[in-house]
């Protein structure tokens, strides 16, 4: 009898403790504002959509327009500025600096290139399902969105996964119980730290990203850059067309649900398209089912695919409710004179790059 009572007490105490921690996580998910010096290293333990409230460009100007920034880690602001704890590290910060007086800017972007998924998550937010993690939904008849399409891996990621989050019962619990994400993340971090203490025999392979690098030079300044993100080097022309069709369908479905929304699609070229190395270069691999020992391509092939993707997007997205913007030539011109990607994070823009996009 004592054992049974003690077991019940332990279980109830554990449950109460978990619920208390869960409520605390919900609280900080809504109060993790950058302005309050919230520690960045703790962001990784919060559900990714809880990071929407972190950037300090929610001005809450009454009777003003609302602008949502939608996209992946580039839209979110990953890169050297974020790693260096710069207060202004993203496109949104530089837009806010320019438009602070009459536009409220909101983040609807996370690591992982997949705009259809981001639009689905935004729709959940606008309907009020995610308020535990993202704050109260924005009530506005004048809904404006900037969608940042990234040439580097958007199409690959939609090909890999078209599963939309929050549709299953278990994923819906994510809104109510963010503790599961935190525990899973903490367990992964602890596991990696423990394993790092044990020496392991390293296998040298030609396909290992650690020994592959590209020499990229601008004037007299050269950098060794790991395998570069490209204009879908792994995809065939047919696969590119199929994924753009899927992307177009997702955007149009969102627009029918929010007919008053104004959208702008901004094209972000990959480093391979921006710098166009003169020699063959190693590219970053995404698709697990396509095996290649030498992950190499050349600028001619890359630029051909880049032009194809941009042409298809221009044809599909110059619509009444959407404007297509392609700043590729402007970005390439700027990259003739300086690097616009970071040293520590070569896949994301540095301060000059983010200001240029803004």
Short mmCIF file of C-alpha atoms in Angstrom, two decimals:
data_model
loop_
_atom_site.label_atom_id
_atom_site.label_comp_id
_atom_site.label_asym_id
_atom_site.label_seq_id
_atom_site.Cartn_x
_atom_site.Cartn_y
_atom_site.Cartn_z
CA UNK A 1 0.00 0.00 0.00
CA UNK A 2 2.84 2.41 0.91
CA UNK A 3 4.61 1.59 -2.35
CA UNK A 4 1.45 2.29 -4.34
CA UNK A 5 0.86 5.59 -2.54
CA UNK A 6 4.46 6.69 -2.99
CA UNK A 7 4.35 5.76 -6.68
CA UNK A 8 1.19 7.81 -7.17
CA UNK A 9 2.75 10.75 -5.31
CA UNK A 10 5.90 10.57 -7.47
CA UNK A 11 3.84 10.45 -10.66
CA UNK A 12 1.63 13.35 -9.57
CA UNK A 13 4.66 15.40 -8.50
CA UNK A 14 6.37 14.70 -11.82
CA UNK A 15 3.23 15.64 -13.75
CA UNK A 16 2.79 18.83 -11.71
CA UNK A 17 6.44 19.72 -12.25
CA UNK A 18 6.18 19.17 -16.01
CA UNK A 19 3.00 21.25 -16.25
CA UNK A 20 4.65 24.05 -14.26
CA UNK A 21 7.69 24.02 -16.56
CA UNK A 22 5.38 23.90 -19.58
CA UNK A 23 3.52 27.02 -18.41
CA UNK A 24 6.85 28.73 -17.87
CA UNK A 25 7.89 27.85 -21.44
CA UNK A 26 4.60 29.26 -22.76
CA UNK A 27 5.28 32.44 -20.81
CA UNK A 28 8.80 32.94 -22.16
CA UNK A 29 7.61 32.03 -25.68
CA UNK A 30 5.50 35.18 -25.52
CA UNK A 31 8.10 37.24 -23.64
CA UNK A 32 11.40 36.43 -25.31
CA UNK A 33 11.81 39.87 -26.85
CA UNK A 34 15.26 40.87 -28.00
CA UNK A 35 14.78 44.28 -26.40
CA UNK A 36 14.61 42.60 -23.00
CA UNK A 37 18.06 41.02 -23.54
CA UNK A 38 16.62 37.52 -23.79
CA UNK A 39 19.64 35.13 -24.04
CA UNK A 40 20.05 33.92 -27.60
CA UNK A 41 21.43 30.55 -26.56
CA UNK A 42 18.05 29.79 -24.94
CA UNK A 43 16.19 30.39 -28.21
CA UNK A 44 17.34 26.98 -29.44
CA UNK A 45 15.36 25.33 -26.63
CA UNK A 46 12.09 27.03 -27.61
CA UNK A 47 9.80 25.76 -30.33
CA UNK A 48 10.91 27.43 -33.59
CA UNK A 49 7.67 29.37 -34.03
CA UNK A 50 8.20 30.87 -30.54
CA UNK A 51 11.11 32.78 -32.08
CA UNK A 52 8.64 34.93 -34.01
CA UNK A 53 8.36 37.21 -30.97
CA UNK A 54 12.13 37.59 -30.50
CA UNK A 55 13.05 40.35 -33.03
CA UNK A 56 12.34 43.80 -31.67
CA UNK A 57 10.44 45.32 -34.56
CA UNK A 58 6.90 44.96 -33.29
CA UNK A 59 6.05 48.64 -33.09
CA UNK A 60 2.33 48.31 -32.32
CA UNK A 61 1.55 51.58 -34.08
CA UNK A 62 -2.22 52.00 -34.05
CA UNK A 63 -4.16 52.30 -37.31
CA UNK A 64 -1.14 51.30 -39.35
CA UNK A 65 -0.45 48.63 -41.93
CA UNK A 66 0.87 45.21 -40.95
CA UNK A 67 3.67 43.50 -42.82
CA UNK A 68 4.60 39.84 -42.34
CA UNK A 69 8.06 38.64 -43.33
CA UNK A 70 7.67 35.04 -44.54
CA UNK A 71 10.48 32.66 -45.41
CA UNK A 72 13.40 30.67 -44.07
CA UNK A 73 16.54 31.43 -42.05
CA UNK A 74 17.46 34.29 -44.41
CA UNK A 75 14.11 35.95 -43.76
CA UNK A 76 14.57 35.25 -40.05
CA UNK A 77 18.04 36.78 -39.97
CA UNK A 78 20.58 33.98 -39.48
CA UNK A 79 24.21 34.85 -40.15
CA UNK A 80 27.27 36.57 -38.71
CA UNK A 81 25.30 39.50 -37.31
CA UNK A 82 23.09 37.16 -35.26
CA UNK A 83 26.08 35.09 -34.13
CA UNK A 84 27.88 38.25 -33.00
CA UNK A 85 24.85 39.31 -30.93
CA UNK A 86 24.23 42.39 -33.05
CA UNK A 87 21.01 44.11 -32.03
CA UNK A 88 20.02 44.62 -35.68
CA UNK A 89 20.70 41.40 -37.52
CA UNK A 90 17.93 40.85 -40.09
CA UNK A 91 16.14 42.24 -43.12
CA UNK A 92 13.23 43.05 -40.84
CA UNK A 93 15.36 45.28 -38.60
CA UNK A 94 16.52 47.36 -41.56
CA UNK A 95 13.00 47.57 -42.97
CA UNK A 96 11.69 48.61 -39.57
CA UNK A 97 14.31 51.35 -39.39
CA UNK A 98 12.94 52.72 -42.66
CA UNK A 99 9.20 52.19 -42.12
CA UNK A 100 8.81 52.49 -38.35
CA UNK A 101 6.35 55.40 -38.48
CA UNK A 102 3.53 53.78 -40.44
CA UNK A 103 4.08 50.01 -40.67
CA UNK A 104 4.12 47.26 -38.05
CA UNK A 105 6.51 44.48 -39.06
CA UNK A 106 6.00 40.90 -37.86
CA UNK A 107 8.12 37.81 -38.32
CA UNK A 108 6.64 34.61 -39.75
CA UNK A 109 9.85 32.83 -40.70
CA UNK A 110 11.95 29.97 -39.37
CA UNK A 111 14.98 27.92 -40.26
CA UNK A 112 14.03 25.54 -43.05
CA UNK A 113 13.28 26.64 -46.59
CA UNK A 114 9.67 25.83 -47.35
CA UNK A 115 7.28 28.73 -48.00
CA UNK A 116 4.18 26.47 -48.32
CA UNK A 117 4.82 25.26 -44.76
CA UNK A 118 5.49 28.81 -43.54
CA UNK A 119 2.20 30.01 -45.06
CA UNK A 120 0.40 27.11 -43.41
CA UNK A 121 1.89 28.03 -40.02
CA UNK A 122 1.01 31.70 -40.58
CA UNK A 123 -2.57 30.71 -41.36
CA UNK A 124 -2.71 28.81 -38.05
CA UNK A 125 -1.45 31.95 -36.31
CA UNK A 126 -3.99 34.22 -38.02
CA UNK A 127 -6.77 31.86 -36.93
CA UNK A 128 -5.53 31.98 -33.33
CA UNK A 129 -4.32 28.38 -32.97
CA UNK A 130 -0.70 29.26 -32.15
CA UNK A 131 -1.21 32.14 -29.71
CA UNK A 132 0.44 30.15 -26.88
CA UNK A 133 3.73 30.27 -28.79
CA UNK A 134 3.50 33.27 -31.12
CA UNK A 135 1.32 35.71 -29.22
CA UNK A 136 -2.12 36.98 -30.10
CA UNK A 137 -2.97 36.89 -33.83
CA UNK A 138 -2.92 40.12 -35.81
CA UNK A 139 -6.36 41.46 -36.66
CA UNK A 140 -5.99 43.52 -39.81
CA UNK A 141 -7.96 44.02 -42.99
CA UNK A 142 -4.82 45.33 -44.64
CA UNK A 143 -2.60 42.24 -44.60
CA UNK A 144 0.72 42.57 -46.39
CA UNK A 145 3.27 39.81 -46.85
CA UNK A 146 6.78 39.66 -48.25
CA UNK A 147 7.67 36.10 -49.23
CA UNK A 148 11.41 35.49 -49.51
CA UNK A 149 12.02 32.63 -51.93
CA UNK A 150 15.54 31.22 -51.52
CA UNK A 151 17.11 29.67 -54.61
CA UNK A 152 19.56 27.71 -52.44
CA UNK A 153 17.23 25.00 -51.16
CA UNK A 154 13.53 25.96 -51.26
CA UNK A 155 12.70 23.56 -54.10
CA UNK A 156 14.76 20.74 -52.61
CA UNK A 157 12.98 21.02 -49.27
CA UNK A 158 9.49 20.97 -50.80
CA UNK A 159 10.53 17.90 -52.80
CA UNK A 160 11.77 16.15 -49.66
CA UNK A 161 8.71 16.93 -47.57
CA UNK A 162 5.23 18.17 -48.36
CA UNK A 163 3.87 17.18 -44.97
CA UNK A 164 2.20 20.20 -43.37
CA UNK A 165 2.67 20.64 -39.60
CA UNK A 166 -0.07 20.84 -36.96
CA UNK A 167 -2.54 18.68 -38.87
CA UNK A 168 -2.08 15.50 -36.84
CA UNK A 169 -3.22 15.10 -33.24
CA UNK A 170 0.32 14.76 -31.90
CA UNK A 171 1.56 17.85 -33.73
CA UNK A 172 -1.41 19.89 -32.44
CA UNK A 173 -0.18 19.17 -28.92
CA UNK A 174 2.89 21.20 -29.87
CA UNK A 175 0.83 24.38 -29.39
CA UNK A 176 -0.17 23.37 -25.87
CA UNK A 177 2.89 21.43 -24.71
CA UNK A 178 6.12 23.10 -25.88
CA UNK A 179 7.95 21.19 -23.14
CA UNK A 180 8.26 18.19 -25.47
CA UNK A 181 10.29 20.21 -27.98
CA UNK A 182 12.49 21.63 -25.21
CA UNK A 183 13.16 18.20 -23.70
CA UNK A 184 13.94 16.72 -27.12
CA UNK A 185 16.34 19.58 -27.90
CA UNK A 186 18.04 19.41 -24.48
CA UNK A 187 18.44 15.64 -24.81
CA UNK A 188 20.04 16.04 -28.24
CA UNK A 189 22.47 18.69 -26.96
CA UNK A 190 23.40 16.57 -23.93
CA UNK A 191 23.90 13.48 -26.12
CA UNK A 192 26.22 15.34 -28.50
CA UNK A 193 28.27 16.75 -25.60
CA UNK A 194 28.68 13.30 -24.08
CA UNK A 195 29.64 11.68 -27.39
CA UNK A 196 32.15 14.45 -28.10
CA UNK A 197 34.17 13.34 -25.05
CA UNK A 198 34.83 9.93 -26.60
CA UNK A 199 37.46 9.81 -29.38
CA UNK A 200 36.31 8.22 -32.59
CA UNK A 201 38.15 7.12 -35.69
CA UNK A 202 37.54 9.56 -38.52
CA UNK A 203 36.90 8.19 -41.98
CA UNK A 204 38.42 10.23 -44.76
CA UNK A 205 36.06 10.34 -47.72
CA UNK A 206 36.01 12.33 -50.94
CA UNK A 207 32.37 13.13 -50.23
CA UNK A 208 33.09 14.49 -46.75
CA UNK A 209 32.15 18.15 -46.53
CA UNK A 210 35.09 18.71 -44.15
CA UNK A 211 37.68 18.27 -46.90
CA UNK A 212 35.78 19.89 -49.75
CA UNK A 213 36.00 23.63 -50.17
CA UNK A 214 35.83 26.27 -52.87
CA UNK A 215 38.24 29.15 -53.37
CA UNK A 216 36.22 32.29 -54.03
CA UNK A 217 38.08 35.53 -54.70
CA UNK A 218 36.86 39.11 -54.98
CA UNK A 219 39.75 41.30 -56.00
CA UNK A 220 42.71 40.41 -53.77
CA UNK A 221 40.53 38.90 -51.03
CA UNK A 222 39.98 35.14 -51.20
CA UNK A 223 37.97 32.84 -48.95
CA UNK A 224 37.74 29.11 -48.57
CA UNK A 225 34.03 28.37 -48.67
CA UNK A 226 32.46 24.96 -47.94
CA UNK A 227 30.20 23.30 -50.53
CA UNK A 228 28.00 26.09 -51.85
CA UNK A 229 24.24 26.30 -52.08
CA UNK A 230 23.19 26.43 -55.72
CA UNK A 231 20.22 26.85 -58.04
CA UNK A 232 18.94 23.29 -57.47
CA UNK A 233 22.01 21.49 -58.83
CA UNK A 234 20.51 18.12 -57.83
CA UNK A 235 17.15 18.65 -59.52
CA UNK A 236 16.20 17.98 -63.11
CA UNK A 237 14.27 20.54 -65.15
CA UNK A 238 11.11 18.44 -64.72
CA UNK A 239 11.58 18.33 -60.94
CA UNK A 240 12.09 22.11 -60.82
CA UNK A 241 8.86 22.67 -62.76
CA UNK A 242 6.94 20.25 -60.51
CA UNK A 243 8.10 21.95 -57.31
CA UNK A 244 7.32 25.42 -58.64
CA UNK A 245 3.83 24.16 -59.55
CA UNK A 246 3.42 22.96 -55.96
CA UNK A 247 4.69 26.29 -54.64
CA UNK A 248 2.32 28.23 -56.91
CA UNK A 249 -0.63 26.12 -55.82
CA UNK A 250 0.14 26.73 -52.13
CA UNK A 251 0.39 30.51 -52.57
CA UNK A 252 -2.86 30.66 -54.54
CA UNK A 253 -4.68 28.59 -51.91
CA UNK A 254 -3.51 31.04 -49.23
CA UNK A 255 -4.62 34.02 -51.34
CA UNK A 256 -8.13 32.61 -51.76
CA UNK A 257 -8.47 32.38 -47.98
CA UNK A 258 -7.17 35.94 -47.54
CA UNK A 259 -8.36 37.78 -50.68
CA UNK A 260 -7.45 41.21 -49.26
CA UNK A 261 -3.82 40.23 -48.69
CA UNK A 262 -1.16 41.96 -50.77
CA UNK A 263 1.89 39.82 -51.42
CA UNK A 264 5.35 40.42 -52.78
CA UNK A 265 7.64 37.53 -53.74
CA UNK A 266 11.32 38.43 -53.46
CA UNK A 267 13.86 36.14 -55.09
CA UNK A 268 17.05 35.46 -53.12
CA UNK A 269 19.83 34.00 -55.30
CA UNK A 270 22.21 31.38 -53.94
CA UNK A 271 25.93 32.05 -53.27
CA UNK A 272 26.80 30.01 -56.38
CA UNK A 273 24.68 32.34 -58.54
CA UNK A 274 25.94 35.49 -56.82
CA UNK A 275 29.68 34.73 -57.00
CA UNK A 276 29.70 32.44 -60.10
CA UNK A 277 33.09 30.73 -59.51
CA UNK A 278 35.24 30.52 -62.65
CA UNK A 279 36.16 26.88 -62.00
CA UNK A 280 34.06 23.84 -61.22
CA UNK A 281 32.95 23.99 -57.58
CA UNK A 282 31.57 21.72 -54.89
CA UNK A 283 27.92 22.17 -54.07
CA UNK A 284 25.86 21.39 -50.98
CA UNK A 285 23.89 18.16 -51.22
CA UNK A 286 20.32 17.89 -49.93
CA UNK A 287 18.61 14.92 -51.50
CA UNK A 288 19.47 11.62 -49.77
CA UNK A 289 18.41 9.42 -52.68
CA UNK A 290 20.75 10.93 -55.27
CA UNK A 291 24.27 9.64 -54.70
CA UNK A 292 27.28 11.35 -56.20
CA UNK A 293 30.88 10.89 -55.12
CA UNK A 294 32.07 14.21 -56.57
CA UNK A 295 29.52 16.87 -55.67
CA UNK A 296 30.64 19.25 -58.38
CA UNK A 297 28.97 21.54 -60.85
CA UNK A 298 29.96 24.63 -62.84
CA UNK A 299 28.69 28.20 -63.11
CA UNK A 300 27.31 27.73 -66.61
CA UNK A 301 25.04 24.87 -65.51
CA UNK A 302 24.10 26.70 -62.32
CA UNK A 303 23.24 29.96 -64.09
CA UNK A 304 21.12 28.09 -66.62
CA UNK A 305 19.01 26.61 -63.82
CA UNK A 306 18.87 29.93 -62.00
CA UNK A 307 17.47 31.63 -65.09
CA UNK A 308 14.94 28.82 -65.51
CA UNK A 309 13.69 29.13 -61.91
CA UNK A 310 13.46 32.94 -62.12
CA UNK A 311 11.64 32.81 -65.46
CA UNK A 312 9.11 30.30 -64.14
CA UNK A 313 8.49 32.32 -60.99
CA UNK A 314 8.17 35.55 -62.96
CA UNK A 315 5.61 33.93 -65.27
CA UNK A 316 3.62 32.42 -62.39
CA UNK A 317 3.74 35.22 -59.82
CA UNK A 318 3.26 38.49 -61.66
CA UNK A 319 -0.37 38.45 -60.60
CA UNK A 320 -3.01 40.92 -59.49
CA UNK A 321 -2.46 40.08 -55.82
CA UNK A 322 1.31 39.59 -56.02
CA UNK A 323 4.41 41.37 -57.29
CA UNK A 324 7.54 39.42 -58.23
CA UNK A 325 10.86 41.10 -57.46
CA UNK A 326 14.18 39.70 -58.69
CA UNK A 327 17.19 41.60 -57.26
CA UNK A 328 19.72 39.05 -58.58
CA UNK A 329 21.53 41.42 -60.96
CA UNK A 330 21.79 44.14 -58.32
CA UNK A 331 23.19 41.65 -55.80
CA UNK A 332 25.66 40.21 -58.33
CA UNK A 333 26.85 43.71 -59.20
CA UNK A 334 27.50 44.46 -55.53
CA UNK A 335 29.34 41.14 -55.11
CA UNK A 336 31.89 42.18 -57.75
CA UNK A 337 33.36 44.56 -55.16
CA UNK A 338 32.86 42.81 -51.82
CA UNK A 339 31.65 39.68 -50.05
CA UNK A 340 28.04 40.00 -48.97
CA UNK A 341 28.00 36.71 -47.04
CA UNK A 342 29.51 36.12 -43.62
CA UNK A 343 32.86 34.57 -42.77
CA UNK A 344 31.51 32.42 -39.95
CA UNK A 345 28.27 31.65 -41.75
CA UNK A 346 28.94 31.64 -45.51
CA UNK A 347 25.37 30.56 -46.37
CA UNK A 348 23.78 33.72 -44.97
CA UNK A 349 24.27 37.41 -45.64
CA UNK A 350 26.51 39.74 -43.67
CA UNK A 351 25.34 43.20 -42.59
CA UNK A 352 25.90 44.73 -46.03
CA UNK A 353 23.99 41.87 -47.69
CA UNK A 354 20.96 42.21 -45.43
CA UNK A 355 20.88 45.98 -45.85
CA UNK A 356 21.09 45.50 -49.61
CA UNK A 357 18.12 43.11 -49.64
CA UNK A 358 16.10 45.44 -47.40
#
